[in-house]
Amino acid sequence: MRYDVVIIGGGSAGCTLAARLSEDRNRSVLLLEAGPDYADLERLPDELKLGHRQEASDINSPFNWAYLGQGTTEQKTPMQVARGKVIGGSGSVNGQVFLRGLPEDYDDWAAEGNDEWSFVNLLPFFRKLETDLDVRDDFHGIDGPIPVWRLPREQWLPVNEAFHQATVAAGFFEDPDMNNPDSTGTGAMPMNNPDGIRISASLAYLNPNRRRLNLTIKADVLAHRIIFDGDRAVGVDVESRGEMFIVEGSEIILCAGGIASPQLLLLSGVGPAAHLRELGIPLVKDLPGVGQNLRDHPLVTVELEPRDGVRLATVEPRIQTGLRYTAQGSKSRNDMQLFPSSFTGLRAGDPLQGRSPDRPQGMRITCILKLADSAGELTLNSADPREPPRLEYRYFETEWDRRRMREAI
């Protein structure tokens, strides 16, 4: 069957696009998702539904692509790279921090040549997607599909209260709203998990619109390659339950995430010609940038031993408070972030807890480099779409990145 629009990937972007594009009843939309689909909240497994549950990020979870990546050239043990393999994508398995980028981030994108990505032009959409339950001003929405809230201070765990007091004493500003354009300092994290429910784009955007006759959702479907007619994408080779078939579309939208999207382009013959030739993949378009400039937020955790009797997180929100600040000498505002958290044996699935198998409970402060200079690359291991790509992040290759992280620790 042919559709007006075929969307590859049912993550945060794919679910949102499917809902918005299918508002036009004359436009047929097909959404393809490699993982399982859950049509309503009642059918959603607890590890996806409940915000304090983190099992979905386990390396053996059926809801996790469980990629492995090389963090640095010296690193001997590959690091886990969790990505959601389920309707809603990584938004269905994440830590539920609902934090916007800085205005400067978007204005930098606009400066590359497309003013639609400037912060001023994006602000109406930030407002449209949220219902902020705490803040009422011109920068926040009041009737969007994603509820946003902050844990009241009287409910903070001891480690969060102690961290907040320490950062204020160190001279950082108290920040009542981290999604304000001028935000900086220490305060409560905005979250999208009211009543302990992780609100993904699947729940917020897709589920209310599933009955539309022009919207088709197909789960457990793995895209093998995009089919091109010249330079134009016209279809997708997909696999479902061991069978191969082709879906055609007037428009093909690739929403498979920061890892699977470049992987699929390479498998489809779009990327560096020499790399594709090595793997015997027919060249469609020589685009050397595909798979390059691989970036993420490198982090280092400082683990702490709690005193006897200190209350730790069980069913409470995982990330309650944090600090954003500008590194000394940095030209980028809020390029560093720290946040405290705690863990117990009840919080199975904590992806960081696996690094301390002998410690059933504890506390940590996570130091994150938000705007790293270092960048890596994604390449294919083979032409088999079932085989994960090779991820070389090359963290901390610049002295500037290393210095900022040392300062944070």
Coordinates of C-alpha atoms in Angstrom, one line a residue:
M1 CA 0.0 0.0 0.0
R2 CA 1.1 3.5 -0.7
Y3 CA 0.9 6.3 1.9
D4 CA 1.3 10.1 1.6
V5 CA 3.8 10.0 4.5
V6 CA 5.9 7.2 5.9
I7 CA 7.6 7.9 9.2
I8 CA 10.4 5.7 10.3
G9 CA 10.7 5.5 14.0
G10 CA 8.0 5.9 16.7
G11 CA 10.1 7.9 19.2
S12 CA 9.5 11.4 20.6
A13 CA 9.7 13.0 17.1
G14 CA 8.0 10.3 15.2
C15 CA 5.0 10.1 17.6
T16 CA 4.6 13.8 17.5
L17 CA 4.8 14.1 13.7
A18 CA 2.4 11.2 13.2
A19 CA -0.2 13.0 15.4
R20 CA 0.3 16.4 13.9
L21 CA 0.5 15.4 10.2
S22 CA -2.6 13.2 10.5
E23 CA -4.6 16.2 11.6
D24 CA -5.2 16.6 7.9
R25 CA -7.8 13.9 7.2
N26 CA -6.8 13.9 3.5
R27 CA -3.2 12.9 4.3
S28 CA -2.5 9.2 5.0
V29 CA 0.2 8.6 7.5
L30 CA 2.1 5.4 8.3
L31 CA 4.2 5.2 11.5
L32 CA 6.8 2.4 11.7
E33 CA 8.3 1.3 15.0
A34 CA 10.9 -1.4 15.5
G35 CA 9.8 -2.2 19.1
P36 CA 6.4 -3.1 20.5
D37 CA 3.4 -0.8 20.7
Y38 CA 1.0 -0.3 23.6
A39 CA -2.2 1.3 22.6
D40 CA -3.3 2.6 26.0
L41 CA -1.9 3.3 29.5
E42 CA -3.5 0.2 31.0
R43 CA -1.5 -2.1 28.7
L44 CA 1.8 -0.3 29.3
P45 CA 4.3 -2.4 31.4
D46 CA 5.1 -0.9 34.7
E47 CA 8.8 -0.5 33.8
L48 CA 7.7 1.9 31.1
K49 CA 4.7 3.5 32.9
L50 CA 6.2 4.2 36.4
G51 CA 8.8 6.9 36.4
H52 CA 10.8 5.5 39.3
R53 CA 11.3 2.2 37.4
Q54 CA 14.4 2.0 35.4
E55 CA 14.5 -1.7 34.2
A56 CA 13.7 -0.6 30.7
S57 CA 17.2 0.8 30.5
D58 CA 18.8 -2.5 31.4
I59 CA 21.1 -3.9 28.8
N60 CA 19.0 -7.1 28.7
S61 CA 15.7 -5.2 28.5
P62 CA 13.5 -5.9 25.4
F63 CA 12.8 -2.2 25.3
N64 CA 16.4 -1.2 24.9
W65 CA 18.5 -1.3 21.8
A66 CA 21.4 -1.7 24.2
Y67 CA 24.1 -0.3 22.0
L68 CA 27.8 -0.4 23.0
G69 CA 30.1 2.5 22.5
Q70 CA 33.7 3.4 22.8
G71 CA 33.8 6.4 25.1
T72 CA 37.5 7.2 24.8
T73 CA 40.4 5.6 22.9
E74 CA 41.9 4.4 26.2
Q75 CA 38.7 2.9 27.5
K76 CA 39.0 -0.9 27.6
T77 CA 35.4 -1.8 28.5
P78 CA 32.7 -0.5 26.1
M79 CA 30.1 1.7 27.7
Q80 CA 26.4 1.0 27.6
V81 CA 24.4 3.3 25.3
A82 CA 20.7 2.9 26.1
R83 CA 18.1 3.8 23.5
G84 CA 14.4 3.1 23.6
K85 CA 13.1 0.2 21.4
V86 CA 9.4 0.7 22.0
I87 CA 6.7 3.1 21.0
G88 CA 7.7 6.5 22.4
G89 CA 11.4 5.7 21.9
S90 CA 13.9 6.9 24.5
G91 CA 11.1 9.1 26.0
S92 CA 9.5 5.8 27.2
V93 CA 12.6 4.7 29.1
N94 CA 14.3 7.9 30.3
G95 CA 14.7 9.8 33.5
Q96 CA 12.0 12.3 32.8
V97 CA 13.9 15.6 33.1
F98 CA 12.0 18.1 30.9
L99 CA 14.7 20.6 30.3
R100 CA 14.8 23.0 27.3
G101 CA 18.0 23.9 25.6
L102 CA 19.4 27.4 26.0
P103 CA 18.3 30.2 23.6
E104 CA 21.9 30.4 22.4
D105 CA 21.7 26.8 21.3
Y106 CA 18.8 27.4 18.9
D107 CA 20.1 30.8 17.7
D108 CA 23.4 29.1 16.8
W109 CA 21.4 26.7 14.6
A110 CA 19.5 29.6 13.0
A111 CA 22.9 31.3 12.3
E112 CA 23.7 28.3 10.1
G113 CA 21.1 29.5 7.6
N114 CA 17.6 28.7 8.8
D115 CA 16.0 31.3 11.0
E116 CA 13.0 29.1 11.8
W117 CA 15.2 27.4 14.4
S118 CA 15.9 30.6 16.4
F119 CA 14.7 30.6 20.0
V120 CA 12.1 33.3 19.3
N121 CA 10.6 31.3 16.5
L122 CA 10.6 28.1 18.5
L123 CA 9.2 29.5 21.7
P124 CA 5.5 29.2 20.5
F125 CA 6.1 25.5 20.0
F126 CA 7.7 25.1 23.4
R127 CA 4.6 26.7 24.9
K128 CA 2.3 24.6 22.7
L129 CA 3.7 21.3 23.8
E130 CA 3.4 21.7 27.5
T131 CA 1.2 22.4 30.4
D132 CA 3.4 23.9 33.1
L133 CA 1.7 23.2 36.4
D134 CA 3.9 25.5 38.4
V135 CA 4.9 28.5 36.3
R136 CA 2.6 31.0 34.6
D137 CA 4.3 33.5 32.4
D138 CA 4.9 34.2 28.7
F139 CA 7.5 31.5 28.4
H140 CA 5.3 28.6 29.4
G141 CA 2.3 26.8 28.1
I142 CA -1.0 26.1 29.9
D143 CA -2.8 23.7 27.6
G144 CA -0.3 21.5 25.9
P145 CA -0.2 17.6 26.0
I146 CA 3.0 17.3 28.2
P147 CA 2.4 18.1 31.9
V148 CA 5.5 19.7 33.5
W149 CA 6.1 20.0 37.3
R150 CA 8.8 20.4 39.9
L151 CA 9.0 18.6 43.2
P152 CA 8.2 20.9 46.1
R153 CA 11.2 21.6 48.4
E154 CA 9.5 20.0 51.4
Q155 CA 9.5 16.7 49.5
W156 CA 13.2 16.7 48.5
L157 CA 15.3 13.8 49.7
P158 CA 18.1 14.7 52.1
V159 CA 20.8 14.4 49.5
N160 CA 18.9 16.9 47.3
E161 CA 18.4 19.4 50.2
A162 CA 22.1 19.1 51.2
F163 CA 23.2 19.6 47.6
H164 CA 21.0 22.7 47.2
Q165 CA 22.2 24.3 50.4
A166 CA 25.9 23.6 49.5
T167 CA 25.5 25.1 46.0
V168 CA 23.8 28.2 47.4
A169 CA 26.6 28.6 50.0
A170 CA 29.1 28.3 47.2
G171 CA 27.6 31.4 45.6
F172 CA 25.3 30.0 42.9
F173 CA 22.0 31.6 42.2
E174 CA 18.8 29.9 43.3
D175 CA 16.9 29.1 40.1
P176 CA 13.1 28.7 40.5
D177 CA 12.5 27.9 36.8
M178 CA 15.2 26.1 34.8
N179 CA 13.2 26.5 31.6
N180 CA 13.3 30.3 31.8
P181 CA 15.5 31.7 29.0
D182 CA 17.7 33.5 31.5
S183 CA 17.9 30.5 33.8
T184 CA 21.1 29.6 35.6
G185 CA 22.0 28.2 39.0
T186 CA 20.6 25.6 41.4
G187 CA 17.0 24.5 41.9
A188 CA 14.3 21.9 41.2
M189 CA 14.4 20.1 37.9
P190 CA 11.3 20.3 35.7
M191 CA 9.9 16.9 35.1
N192 CA 7.2 15.2 32.9
N193 CA 6.1 12.5 35.4
P194 CA 3.1 13.8 37.4
D195 CA 1.7 11.2 39.8
G196 CA 4.7 9.1 39.1
I197 CA 3.7 8.3 35.4
R198 CA 6.3 8.8 32.7
I199 CA 4.5 10.9 30.1
S200 CA 6.1 10.0 26.7
A201 CA 5.2 11.4 23.3
S202 CA 3.4 8.2 22.7
L203 CA 1.0 8.8 25.6
A204 CA 0.7 12.5 25.1
Y205 CA 0.5 12.8 21.3
L206 CA -0.2 9.4 19.7
N207 CA -2.7 7.7 22.0
P208 CA -5.4 10.4 21.9
N209 CA -5.4 10.2 18.1
R210 CA -5.1 6.5 17.4
R211 CA -8.7 6.3 16.1
R212 CA -8.0 8.5 13.1
L213 CA -8.8 6.5 9.9
N214 CA -5.8 8.1 8.1
L215 CA -3.3 7.1 10.7
T216 CA -1.7 3.6 10.6
I217 CA 0.7 2.4 13.3
K218 CA 2.8 -0.7 12.6
A219 CA 5.1 -2.0 15.5
D220 CA 7.7 -4.7 15.5
V221 CA 8.8 -3.6 12.1
L222 CA 12.5 -3.2 11.4
A223 CA 13.5 -0.8 8.5
H224 CA 16.3 -2.4 6.4
R225 CA 16.9 0.4 4.0
I226 CA 15.3 3.4 2.3
I227 CA 14.5 3.0 -1.4
F228 CA 15.5 5.8 -3.7
D229 CA 14.5 6.8 -7.2
G230 CA 17.4 9.0 -8.1
D231 CA 17.9 11.4 -5.3
R232 CA 14.3 11.0 -4.0
A233 CA 13.2 8.6 -1.3
V234 CA 10.1 6.7 -2.4
G235 CA 9.8 3.7 -0.1
V236 CA 11.3 1.6 2.7
D237 CA 12.4 -2.1 2.8
V238 CA 11.1 -3.5 6.1
E239 CA 11.0 -6.7 8.0
S240 CA 8.1 -7.9 10.1
R241 CA 7.9 -11.3 11.8
G242 CA 10.6 -12.7 9.5
E243 CA 8.9 -11.5 6.3
M244 CA 10.2 -8.7 4.0
F245 CA 8.0 -6.2 2.2
I246 CA 8.1 -2.7 0.8
V247 CA 6.1 0.3 1.9
E248 CA 5.9 3.2 -0.4
G249 CA 5.3 6.9 0.4
S250 CA 5.2 10.3 -1.3
E251 CA 7.3 11.5 1.6
I252 CA 9.7 9.4 3.7
I253 CA 10.5 11.0 7.1
L254 CA 13.5 9.5 9.0
C255 CA 12.9 9.8 12.8
A256 CA 14.9 6.9 14.0
G257 CA 17.1 8.9 16.5
G258 CA 20.7 10.0 16.7
I259 CA 22.0 6.5 16.2
A260 CA 19.6 4.6 14.0
S261 CA 19.0 7.5 11.6
P262 CA 22.6 7.7 10.3
Q263 CA 22.8 3.9 10.5
L264 CA 19.8 3.6 8.2
L265 CA 21.1 6.2 5.8
L266 CA 24.4 4.4 5.5
L267 CA 22.6 1.1 4.9
S268 CA 20.6 2.8 2.2
G269 CA 23.7 4.0 0.3
V270 CA 23.8 7.5 1.6
G271 CA 27.1 8.5 3.2
P272 CA 30.9 8.4 2.7
A273 CA 31.5 6.6 -0.5
A274 CA 34.7 4.9 0.6
H275 CA 33.0 3.4 3.7
L276 CA 30.0 2.1 1.8
R277 CA 32.3 0.6 -0.9
E278 CA 34.2 -1.3 1.9
L279 CA 30.9 -3.0 2.9
G280 CA 29.6 -3.6 -0.6
I281 CA 26.7 -1.2 -0.2
P282 CA 25.6 0.4 -3.6
L283 CA 26.2 4.1 -3.5
V284 CA 23.1 6.4 -3.8
K285 CA 24.7 9.7 -2.7
D286 CA 28.2 10.4 -1.5
L287 CA 27.6 12.5 1.7
P288 CA 30.8 12.4 3.8
G289 CA 29.1 14.0 6.8
V290 CA 26.7 11.0 7.5
G291 CA 27.8 9.4 10.8
Q292 CA 30.3 12.1 11.6
N293 CA 30.3 14.6 14.5
L294 CA 28.8 12.0 16.9
R295 CA 28.1 13.8 20.2
D296 CA 26.5 13.2 23.5
H297 CA 26.9 14.5 27.0
P298 CA 29.8 12.8 28.7
L299 CA 29.3 12.3 32.4
V300 CA 31.3 11.3 35.5
T301 CA 29.7 10.1 38.7
V302 CA 31.1 10.7 42.2
E303 CA 29.6 8.0 44.5
L304 CA 29.0 8.7 48.2
E305 CA 28.4 6.4 51.1
P306 CA 25.2 7.5 53.0
R307 CA 25.2 7.6 56.8
D308 CA 22.9 5.1 58.5
G309 CA 19.3 6.1 58.5
V310 CA 19.5 8.6 55.7
R311 CA 16.4 8.3 53.5
L312 CA 17.2 7.3 49.9
A313 CA 15.0 7.2 46.8
T314 CA 12.6 4.3 46.3
V315 CA 9.5 5.5 44.4
E316 CA 10.4 9.2 44.5
P317 CA 11.4 11.0 41.3
R318 CA 14.9 10.0 40.3
I319 CA 16.3 13.4 39.5
Q320 CA 14.8 16.1 41.7
T321 CA 17.3 19.0 41.8
G322 CA 20.4 20.1 40.0
L323 CA 22.8 22.9 39.2
R324 CA 23.7 24.5 35.9
Y325 CA 26.7 26.8 35.7
T326 CA 29.2 28.3 33.2
A327 CA 32.7 26.9 33.4
Q328 CA 35.5 29.3 34.2
G329 CA 36.7 30.9 31.0
S330 CA 33.8 29.4 28.9
K331 CA 32.1 31.4 26.1
S332 CA 29.0 29.1 26.4
R333 CA 26.5 29.8 29.2
N334 CA 25.5 26.8 31.4
D335 CA 27.9 24.4 29.7
M336 CA 28.1 22.3 32.8
Q337 CA 25.5 20.5 34.9
L338 CA 25.6 18.6 38.2
F339 CA 22.8 16.8 39.9
P340 CA 22.5 14.6 43.0
S341 CA 20.6 11.3 43.2
S342 CA 20.4 8.2 45.4
F343 CA 19.7 4.6 44.7
T344 CA 18.6 1.5 46.6
G345 CA 18.1 -2.2 45.7
L346 CA 14.4 -1.4 45.2
R347 CA 15.3 0.8 42.2
A348 CA 16.2 -2.1 39.9
G349 CA 17.5 -1.2 36.5
D350 CA 19.4 2.0 37.3
P351 CA 21.9 2.0 34.4
L352 CA 24.6 3.6 36.6
Q353 CA 24.0 1.2 39.5
G354 CA 25.5 -1.6 37.5
R355 CA 28.9 0.0 37.9
S356 CA 28.8 -0.7 41.7
P357 CA 27.4 -4.3 41.9
D358 CA 28.6 -4.7 45.5
R359 CA 26.7 -1.6 46.7
P360 CA 23.0 -2.2 47.1
Q361 CA 22.4 1.5 48.0
G362 CA 24.2 4.8 47.9
M363 CA 24.2 8.3 46.7
R364 CA 26.0 10.0 43.8
I365 CA 26.6 13.4 42.2
T366 CA 26.6 13.3 38.4
C367 CA 28.8 15.7 36.6
I368 CA 27.8 16.4 32.9
L369 CA 29.6 18.2 30.2
K370 CA 26.7 19.7 28.3
L371 CA 28.6 21.4 25.4
A372 CA 31.6 19.2 24.6
D373 CA 34.1 20.2 22.0
S374 CA 35.2 16.6 21.3
A375 CA 33.2 14.7 18.7
G376 CA 33.3 11.1 17.3
E377 CA 31.8 9.1 14.5
L378 CA 29.3 6.4 13.8
T379 CA 30.2 3.7 11.2
L380 CA 28.7 0.4 10.1
N381 CA 30.2 -2.9 11.2
S382 CA 28.5 -4.7 8.3
A383 CA 25.7 -4.3 5.8
D384 CA 23.4 -6.3 8.0
P385 CA 20.7 -4.0 9.5
R386 CA 20.4 -6.2 12.5
E387 CA 24.0 -5.6 13.5
P388 CA 24.5 -2.5 15.7
P389 CA 26.8 0.2 14.3
R390 CA 30.2 1.1 15.7
L391 CA 30.0 4.1 18.0
E392 CA 33.3 5.9 18.7
Y393 CA 32.5 8.9 20.9
R394 CA 36.1 10.1 21.5
Y395 CA 35.1 11.9 24.7
F396 CA 37.6 14.3 26.4
E397 CA 39.9 14.5 23.4
T398 CA 40.4 18.2 23.9
E399 CA 42.2 19.8 26.9
W400 CA 39.2 22.2 27.3
D401 CA 36.8 19.3 27.8
R402 CA 39.1 17.6 30.3
R403 CA 39.7 20.8 32.3
R404 CA 35.9 21.5 32.6
M405 CA 35.2 18.0 33.8
R406 CA 38.0 18.1 36.3
E407 CA 36.6 21.4 37.6
A408 CA 33.2 19.9 37.9
I409 CA 34.4 16.9 39.9

